[in-house]
XYZ file of C-alpha atoms in Angstrom:
516
model
C 52.464 -43.674 230.287
C 55.437 -43.486 227.933
C 54.404 -43.700 224.308
C 50.777 -44.282 225.246
C 47.831 -42.018 225.888
C 48.371 -38.286 226.135
C 49.660 -37.076 229.462
C 48.130 -34.034 231.099
C 49.875 -30.695 230.867
C 50.407 -30.441 234.607
C 52.362 -27.706 236.377
C 54.455 -28.458 239.435
C 54.535 -26.029 242.344
C 56.851 -23.038 242.023
C 59.131 -24.599 244.623
C 61.057 -26.346 241.852
C 61.536 -23.107 239.884
C 65.258 -23.122 240.602
C 68.598 -23.541 238.923
C 68.770 -27.062 237.538
C 71.993 -29.049 237.764
C 72.190 -32.584 236.422
C 73.916 -34.760 239.036
C 75.112 -37.459 236.646
C 76.041 -36.519 233.115
C 73.166 -36.986 230.703
C 73.690 -36.495 226.999
C 71.804 -34.107 224.753
C 71.296 -33.299 221.079
C 69.731 -30.152 219.590
C 68.228 -30.534 216.112
C 67.763 -27.228 214.318
C 65.445 -26.320 211.451
C 65.103 -22.972 209.708
C 66.923 -19.663 209.610
C 69.902 -17.986 211.247
C 67.762 -16.908 214.182
C 66.979 -20.538 214.954
C 70.626 -21.531 214.677
C 71.426 -18.680 217.044
C 68.752 -19.884 219.483
C 70.074 -23.451 219.285
C 73.452 -22.280 220.499
C 71.684 -20.783 223.486
C 69.814 -24.047 224.092
C 73.107 -25.964 223.985
C 74.658 -23.448 226.362
C 71.742 -23.746 228.788
C 71.929 -27.540 228.793
C 75.690 -27.662 229.270
C 75.441 -25.037 232.013
C 72.987 -27.408 233.736
C 75.425 -30.327 233.457
C 74.346 -32.087 230.260
C 77.024 -33.155 227.774
C 76.768 -33.458 223.977
C 75.884 -36.929 222.710
C 78.557 -38.728 220.733
C 78.011 -39.019 216.999
C 75.699 -41.939 216.225
C 74.482 -42.163 219.820
C 70.839 -41.622 220.802
C 70.894 -38.799 223.315
C 69.164 -38.864 226.692
C 67.569 -35.516 225.793
C 66.659 -34.596 222.207
C 65.554 -31.020 221.554
C 63.842 -29.981 218.310
C 64.200 -26.268 217.555
C 61.530 -25.911 214.891
C 60.629 -23.606 212.036
C 57.012 -22.819 211.117
C 57.476 -21.132 207.777
C 57.362 -24.173 205.515
C 54.154 -25.713 204.310
C 55.227 -29.177 205.481
C 57.006 -28.074 208.679
C 54.552 -29.941 210.905
C 54.754 -33.133 208.838
C 58.505 -33.060 209.110
C 58.397 -32.568 212.873
C 55.863 -35.302 213.564
C 57.714 -37.661 211.244
C 60.916 -37.118 213.200
C 59.090 -37.466 216.489
C 57.636 -40.752 215.239
C 61.116 -42.039 214.432
C 62.140 -41.393 218.035
C 59.140 -43.142 219.576
C 60.718 -46.648 219.609
C 63.851 -45.270 221.287
C 61.671 -43.560 223.887
C 59.766 -46.800 224.509
C 63.026 -48.706 224.979
C 64.463 -46.005 227.242
C 61.720 -44.467 229.423
C 64.254 -42.066 230.932
C 64.812 -40.410 227.572
C 63.265 -36.952 227.191
C 62.067 -35.159 224.042
C 61.530 -31.400 223.921
C 60.046 -29.290 221.117
C 60.672 -25.551 220.890
C 60.857 -22.781 218.316
C 58.312 -21.220 216.004
C 56.197 -24.335 215.359
C 55.937 -24.936 219.101
C 54.890 -21.299 219.592
C 52.180 -21.803 216.957
C 50.879 -25.306 217.807
C 51.456 -25.261 221.578
C 49.600 -28.120 223.314
C 48.616 -29.681 219.995
C 52.118 -31.181 219.888
C 51.642 -33.393 222.960
C 48.165 -34.325 221.791
C 49.565 -35.587 218.479
C 52.792 -36.984 219.966
C 52.067 -37.878 223.600
C 55.617 -39.195 224.107
C 56.929 -35.603 223.976
C 57.977 -34.374 227.428
C 58.395 -30.609 226.990
C 56.986 -27.937 224.667
C 58.345 -24.387 224.916
C 58.059 -21.324 222.703
C 60.217 -18.616 221.200
C 59.888 -16.264 224.176
C 61.046 -18.580 226.988
C 63.922 -20.703 225.729
C 65.685 -20.065 229.026
C 63.073 -22.246 230.754
C 64.186 -25.471 229.050
C 66.288 -26.997 231.885
C 63.575 -26.324 234.475
C 60.850 -27.729 232.206
C 62.876 -30.905 231.629
C 63.270 -31.325 235.376
C 59.551 -30.710 235.965
C 58.666 -33.347 233.393
C 61.122 -35.828 234.880
C 59.755 -35.415 238.396
C 56.062 -35.259 237.481
C 56.258 -37.854 234.691
C 53.865 -35.610 232.780
C 54.280 -33.357 229.779
C 55.150 -29.752 230.495
C 53.826 -27.183 228.009
C 54.846 -23.599 228.616
C 54.282 -20.908 225.986
C 54.789 -17.211 226.710
C 53.191 -14.492 224.609
C 55.986 -11.977 225.127
C 59.722 -12.056 225.663
C 60.737 -12.932 229.215
C 64.472 -12.227 228.995
C 66.510 -10.882 226.110
C 68.167 -14.068 224.816
C 71.658 -12.557 224.859
C 71.685 -12.863 228.659
C 71.524 -16.673 228.434
C 74.468 -19.091 228.446
C 75.552 -19.917 224.908
C 77.716 -22.558 223.290
C 79.342 -21.015 220.241
C 80.176 -23.267 217.323
C 82.913 -21.017 215.929
C 86.051 -19.685 217.591
C 86.570 -16.969 214.982
C 83.154 -15.698 213.793
C 80.085 -14.815 215.832
C 76.553 -13.486 215.578
C 75.534 -10.643 217.885
C 71.816 -9.917 218.189
C 70.858 -6.252 218.060
C 67.130 -6.940 218.192
C 64.512 -9.673 218.222
C 61.044 -9.688 216.695
C 59.669 -7.746 213.736
C 57.158 -4.923 213.209
C 56.515 -5.662 209.529
C 53.377 -7.399 208.236
C 54.532 -9.164 205.065
C 51.678 -11.343 203.864
C 53.912 -14.390 203.232
C 55.642 -14.347 206.632
C 54.481 -15.788 209.940
C 57.547 -14.733 211.928
C 56.129 -11.530 213.522
C 53.186 -13.411 215.023
C 55.530 -16.025 216.525
C 58.496 -13.902 217.602
C 56.569 -10.774 218.539
C 57.162 -7.066 218.064
C 60.686 -5.770 217.660
C 62.697 -5.356 220.856
C 66.025 -3.527 220.619
C 69.097 -3.929 222.785
C 70.848 -0.814 223.994
C 73.984 0.029 221.987
C 76.175 -0.266 225.079
C 75.014 -3.847 225.645
C 75.686 -4.768 222.030
C 79.163 -3.248 222.081
C 79.991 -4.879 225.419
C 79.194 -8.253 223.873
C 81.274 -7.446 220.800
C 84.272 -6.500 222.942
C 83.941 -9.638 225.031
C 83.853 -11.821 221.920
C 86.876 -10.077 220.434
C 88.669 -10.624 223.734
C 88.011 -14.343 223.302
C 89.613 -14.357 219.854
C 86.692 -13.610 217.527
C 87.711 -11.629 214.414
C 84.371 -11.388 212.594
C 81.030 -10.222 213.945
C 77.669 -10.340 212.183
C 75.036 -8.049 213.685
C 71.740 -9.903 213.591
C 68.114 -8.796 213.523
C 64.912 -9.392 211.617
C 65.227 -5.809 210.335
C 68.445 -4.119 211.398
C 67.487 -0.843 209.689
C 64.796 -0.118 212.271
C 67.202 -0.713 215.152
C 66.939 2.188 217.571
C 63.339 3.169 216.863
C 62.287 1.625 220.174
C 64.605 3.926 222.130
C 64.092 6.972 219.907
C 67.147 7.040 217.632
C 66.412 6.318 213.973
C 70.101 6.651 213.078
C 71.248 4.185 215.734
C 72.284 1.398 213.373
C 74.700 3.526 211.366
C 76.165 4.798 214.644
C 76.518 1.215 215.871
C 78.447 0.237 212.738
C 80.834 3.151 213.276
C 81.255 2.224 216.945
C 82.216 -1.319 215.928
C 84.983 0.306 213.907
C 86.530 1.513 217.160
C 86.758 -1.987 218.685
C 90.431 -2.922 218.630
C 91.063 -6.387 217.206
C 87.715 -6.620 215.373
C 88.642 -7.149 211.727
C 85.327 -7.805 209.996
C 81.796 -6.567 210.639
C 78.743 -7.722 208.685
C 75.015 -7.443 209.273
C 71.827 -9.209 208.254
C 69.320 -8.268 207.193
C 68.116 -4.820 206.182
C 64.679 -3.962 204.828
C 64.724 -1.809 201.678
C 61.893 0.395 202.979
C 63.960 1.468 205.991
C 67.403 1.567 204.372
C 68.971 5.010 204.847
C 72.002 6.751 203.393
C 73.711 7.110 206.790
C 74.133 3.320 206.821
C 75.724 3.425 203.367
C 78.112 6.123 204.602
C 78.969 4.098 207.703
C 79.706 1.037 205.569
C 81.928 3.021 203.204
C 83.792 4.983 205.892
C 84.344 2.330 208.579
C 87.352 0.191 207.610
C 86.282 -3.024 209.307
C 82.693 -2.966 207.969
C 82.740 -5.242 204.942
C 81.552 -4.074 201.544
C 78.927 -6.768 201.428
C 75.161 -6.310 201.599
C 72.373 -8.872 201.736
C 69.134 -7.010 200.968
C 65.972 -9.043 200.233
C 64.140 -8.087 197.029
C 61.383 -10.775 197.126
C 59.891 -9.532 193.824
C 60.691 -7.015 191.109
C 57.006 -6.376 190.372
C 55.458 -3.377 192.109
C 52.057 -5.064 191.967
C 53.363 -8.177 193.704
C 55.335 -6.129 196.240
C 52.098 -4.358 197.167
C 50.309 -7.708 197.577
C 53.203 -8.865 199.767
C 52.862 -5.668 201.855
C 56.455 -4.816 201.091
C 56.497 -1.049 201.617
C 58.926 -0.203 198.799
C 58.873 -0.534 195.035
C 61.441 -1.647 192.462
C 62.623 1.894 191.762
C 63.517 2.472 195.417
C 65.306 -0.871 195.628
C 67.405 -0.140 192.554
C 68.143 3.347 193.888
C 69.635 1.873 197.061
C 71.841 -0.452 195.035
C 72.980 2.465 192.862
C 73.955 4.525 195.928
C 75.721 1.566 197.573
C 77.829 0.962 194.469
C 78.573 4.673 194.081
C 80.008 4.676 197.611
C 81.582 1.191 197.383
C 82.242 0.096 193.783
C 83.530 -3.274 195.003
C 80.393 -4.078 197.032
C 79.005 -7.601 196.670
C 75.219 -7.552 196.943
C 73.012 -10.599 197.504
C 69.278 -11.016 197.909
C 66.213 -13.212 198.518
C 63.599 -13.721 195.792
C 60.238 -15.524 195.928
C 58.873 -17.020 192.698
C 55.185 -17.825 192.219
C 53.582 -15.599 194.850
C 49.767 -15.777 194.542
C 48.568 -13.772 191.554
C 52.018 -13.429 189.978
C 51.671 -13.128 186.204
C 54.287 -13.704 183.533
C 54.570 -9.919 183.281
C 55.234 -9.713 187.026
C 57.875 -12.404 186.762
C 59.546 -10.607 183.863
C 59.746 -7.515 186.072
C 61.662 -9.597 188.617
C 64.054 -10.799 185.925
C 64.579 -7.191 184.840
C 65.549 -6.119 188.364
C 67.881 -9.108 188.691
C 69.621 -8.180 185.423
C 70.042 -4.574 186.523
C 71.122 -5.395 190.081
C 73.899 -7.830 189.124
C 73.646 -9.762 192.388
C 76.720 -11.694 193.483
C 74.306 -14.426 194.539
C 70.652 -14.898 195.392
C 68.634 -17.167 197.642
C 65.737 -18.087 195.371
C 62.574 -19.705 196.686
C 59.461 -21.243 195.215
C 56.433 -19.870 197.022
C 54.628 -22.410 199.148
C 51.704 -21.846 201.480
C 52.559 -20.926 205.042
C 49.535 -21.703 207.191
C 48.461 -18.711 209.244
C 49.638 -16.069 206.785
C 47.365 -13.815 204.688
C 48.957 -15.105 201.473
C 47.861 -18.662 202.280
C 44.231 -17.813 201.511
C 44.775 -15.431 198.617
C 43.198 -16.081 195.250
C 45.453 -16.882 192.330
C 47.631 -19.632 193.805
C 50.058 -20.538 191.015
C 50.214 -24.149 189.726
C 53.354 -25.978 190.794
C 54.535 -26.602 187.228
C 54.337 -22.879 186.404
C 56.263 -21.948 189.539
C 58.914 -24.549 188.759
C 59.387 -23.306 185.190
C 59.775 -19.695 186.338
C 62.079 -20.730 189.135
C 64.332 -22.596 186.693
C 64.565 -19.505 184.471
C 65.449 -17.304 187.423
C 68.123 -19.683 188.695
C 69.634 -19.942 185.207
C 69.795 -16.150 184.877
C 71.244 -15.630 188.346
C 73.863 -18.344 187.817
C 74.976 -16.580 184.622
C 75.262 -13.279 186.488
C 77.028 -14.818 189.498
C 79.537 -16.520 187.236
C 80.203 -13.333 185.259
C 80.663 -11.336 188.479
C 82.970 -13.993 189.924
C 85.093 -14.042 186.776
C 85.947 -10.403 187.496
C 87.782 -11.672 190.604
C 90.248 -13.822 188.624
C 93.764 -12.443 188.992
C 92.933 -10.458 192.125
C 94.686 -10.969 195.431
C 92.253 -11.508 198.308
C 92.657 -11.823 202.053
C 90.749 -14.932 203.112
C 89.566 -15.782 206.625
C 90.195 -19.524 206.854
C 87.023 -21.383 207.767
C 86.151 -24.763 209.185
C 83.831 -27.037 207.216
C 83.113 -24.649 204.327
C 84.454 -26.837 201.526
C 82.780 -30.212 201.059
C 85.537 -31.427 198.708
C 88.522 -29.948 200.542
C 89.908 -33.319 201.611
C 89.747 -34.752 198.079
C 91.180 -31.632 196.427
C 93.738 -30.955 199.202
C 92.451 -27.417 199.425
C 91.258 -25.354 202.333
C 88.364 -22.898 202.243
C 87.453 -19.527 203.638
C 85.684 -16.233 203.029
C 86.899 -13.143 201.229
C 86.043 -9.707 202.663
C 82.953 -9.546 200.424
C 81.879 -12.980 201.755
C 82.650 -14.901 198.558
C 83.647 -18.510 199.220
C 87.266 -19.192 198.238
C 88.906 -22.613 197.935
C 92.706 -22.324 198.068
C 95.894 -24.351 198.225
C 97.848 -23.711 201.434
C 101.556 -22.931 201.379
C 104.261 -24.753 203.303
C 102.668 -23.841 206.621
C 99.056 -24.991 206.991
C 96.745 -22.281 208.366
C 94.226 -22.936 211.110
C 90.563 -21.924 211.011
C 90.584 -18.278 212.035
C 93.945 -17.490 210.446
C 94.238 -15.135 207.462
C 95.842 -15.987 204.118
C 96.463 -13.906 201.006
C 95.744 -15.772 197.767
C 95.511 -15.019 194.063
C 92.274 -16.111 192.403
C 92.933 -18.423 189.427
C 89.433 -19.693 188.570
C 85.823 -18.687 189.078
C 82.658 -20.782 189.276
C 79.143 -19.401 189.820
C 79.205 -20.032 193.568
C 82.878 -20.022 194.550
C 86.387 -18.924 193.648
C 89.526 -21.058 193.422
C 93.136 -20.081 194.150
C 95.247 -22.980 192.971
C 98.629 -21.384 193.485
C 100.105 -21.738 196.983
C 98.927 -19.069 199.423
C 101.019 -15.900 199.060
C 101.190 -15.290 202.792
C 99.842 -16.524 206.102
C 98.947 -14.398 209.109
C 98.416 -16.364 212.291
C 95.732 -14.738 214.425
C 94.241 -14.736 217.903
C 91.222 -16.446 216.350
C 93.428 -19.287 215.131
C 94.921 -19.526 218.609
C 91.405 -19.713 220.071
C 90.437 -22.458 217.605
C 93.580 -24.423 218.497
C 92.952 -24.014 222.225
C 89.389 -25.242 221.850
C 90.537 -28.224 219.789
C 93.139 -29.214 222.392
C 90.751 -28.785 225.341
C 90.047 -32.013 227.288
C 87.021 -33.997 226.110
C 83.864 -32.718 227.786
C 85.363 -29.357 228.709
C 82.733 -26.641 228.335
C 85.113 -24.185 226.698
C 82.439 -23.149 224.219
C 79.880 -22.133 226.851
C 79.830 -18.561 228.025
C 77.332 -16.513 229.956
C 75.373 -13.888 228.118
C 77.474 -13.756 224.969
C 75.651 -15.665 222.226
C 77.052 -16.108 218.759
C 77.386 -18.634 215.976
C 79.595 -19.446 213.076
C 78.518 -19.406 209.470
C 74.795 -19.653 208.839
C 73.720 -22.861 207.179
C 72.696 -22.641 203.536
C 68.997 -22.079 202.910
C 67.043 -24.752 201.066
C 65.818 -23.367 197.778
C 62.271 -24.602 197.597
C 60.235 -22.343 199.827
C 60.356 -18.747 200.975
C 62.609 -19.035 203.992
C 62.304 -17.456 207.386
C 63.618 -14.280 205.832
C 65.605 -13.376 208.810
C 65.708 -10.640 206.818
C 62.922 -8.816 206.093
């Protein structure tokens, strides 16, 4: 019964375990919540659906298939999901052929509870079997019963799945999935499993393929990139991988996210400094500047080690822009602990910081710790931290005024671009730059040289016309995609997943710390 009593979680015989192709075009929409890893997975889900014959729903249209790719790290993640599912219930009642699927970390955690609370959901799948989505949708359609399939370990490395990339010029490349750390505030390891590493040859093959398609910028992605290679016995593998990316012809920018301070080694610093296309930009989560709080978080480093890494990075790369993640109000945090965090922030001079107010993540050790901090105290500390970091970010950005930067032109980075008649892009150190184009308008993926005329805490402005424009293969790829016939699956490729810029992280809860 659609929208009525809960349907049984019935399995169909294995005879329908086959490649699914939709005979008549049905529309789909993927709604994504959470971190970069989820955005990356959503591109795979889109690729899988389009490979099976689904087409993206038009803006404002209710899709035939709506997929929720969920995050479990927020205290109210379940309320948000069930609220959104409730909003879709009338549409499902009016259109019995509509299908709703729920995947991601919350699905991995709650499993069959989802169809018990929202019996109009058709499919529930976890983090380890996203490739099963088309088959599960077909099972549910044929059986008219909910299909719940959760795997406890990875079936297929996700990079082998079809993927619809959102960007023609920048891409993520996964080097690993899962995490071996046991941070007390984080539920990710229990939902995504132990770390699994890809072989370097597979990673580099994907990089070369992407560059061949026009991509100029690659971001190597993992929950903890510093431990890449441990699984196959090479603790220096990540630094070697960075150097190997330097040999890929046509690859202009390499970034990575995120490292863990406990595993950060000097060979990676050397690789960053000595490989021309590896950007002098580092995002390294701090979480707290208090050694006592770091111990309670099970973060296996202390403030002195963290600051030592920053000192060595800046010695090798004086122009390095360093960013971080910080949690305010972790259980038991005292004013003295918080002051220690402020001290590290002052000394580190971060270009920017993702700052989060601690909130309980069900299923984590920190959720049941004594000393939960009152909301008003957390808010007051958070405000002080944000004020300090904004001052530092602004001061660091002011140092850029008068400099000439090469900017990779981006799509959709500047919310006010149309009103200000500017375009936007990213400098080599990943700072956001709003600029005035010259006589020839660049395309997303092209490169421009601009002189910075103004600095704000979170962006730079170049109000003089661009000094030069370099048209690139990435711009050509963007133009080709834009001119492709409607419905063409030019963004879907087999086994080469990637995404454009990660979405900004909401600043009210400790995020899915893709990074460590």
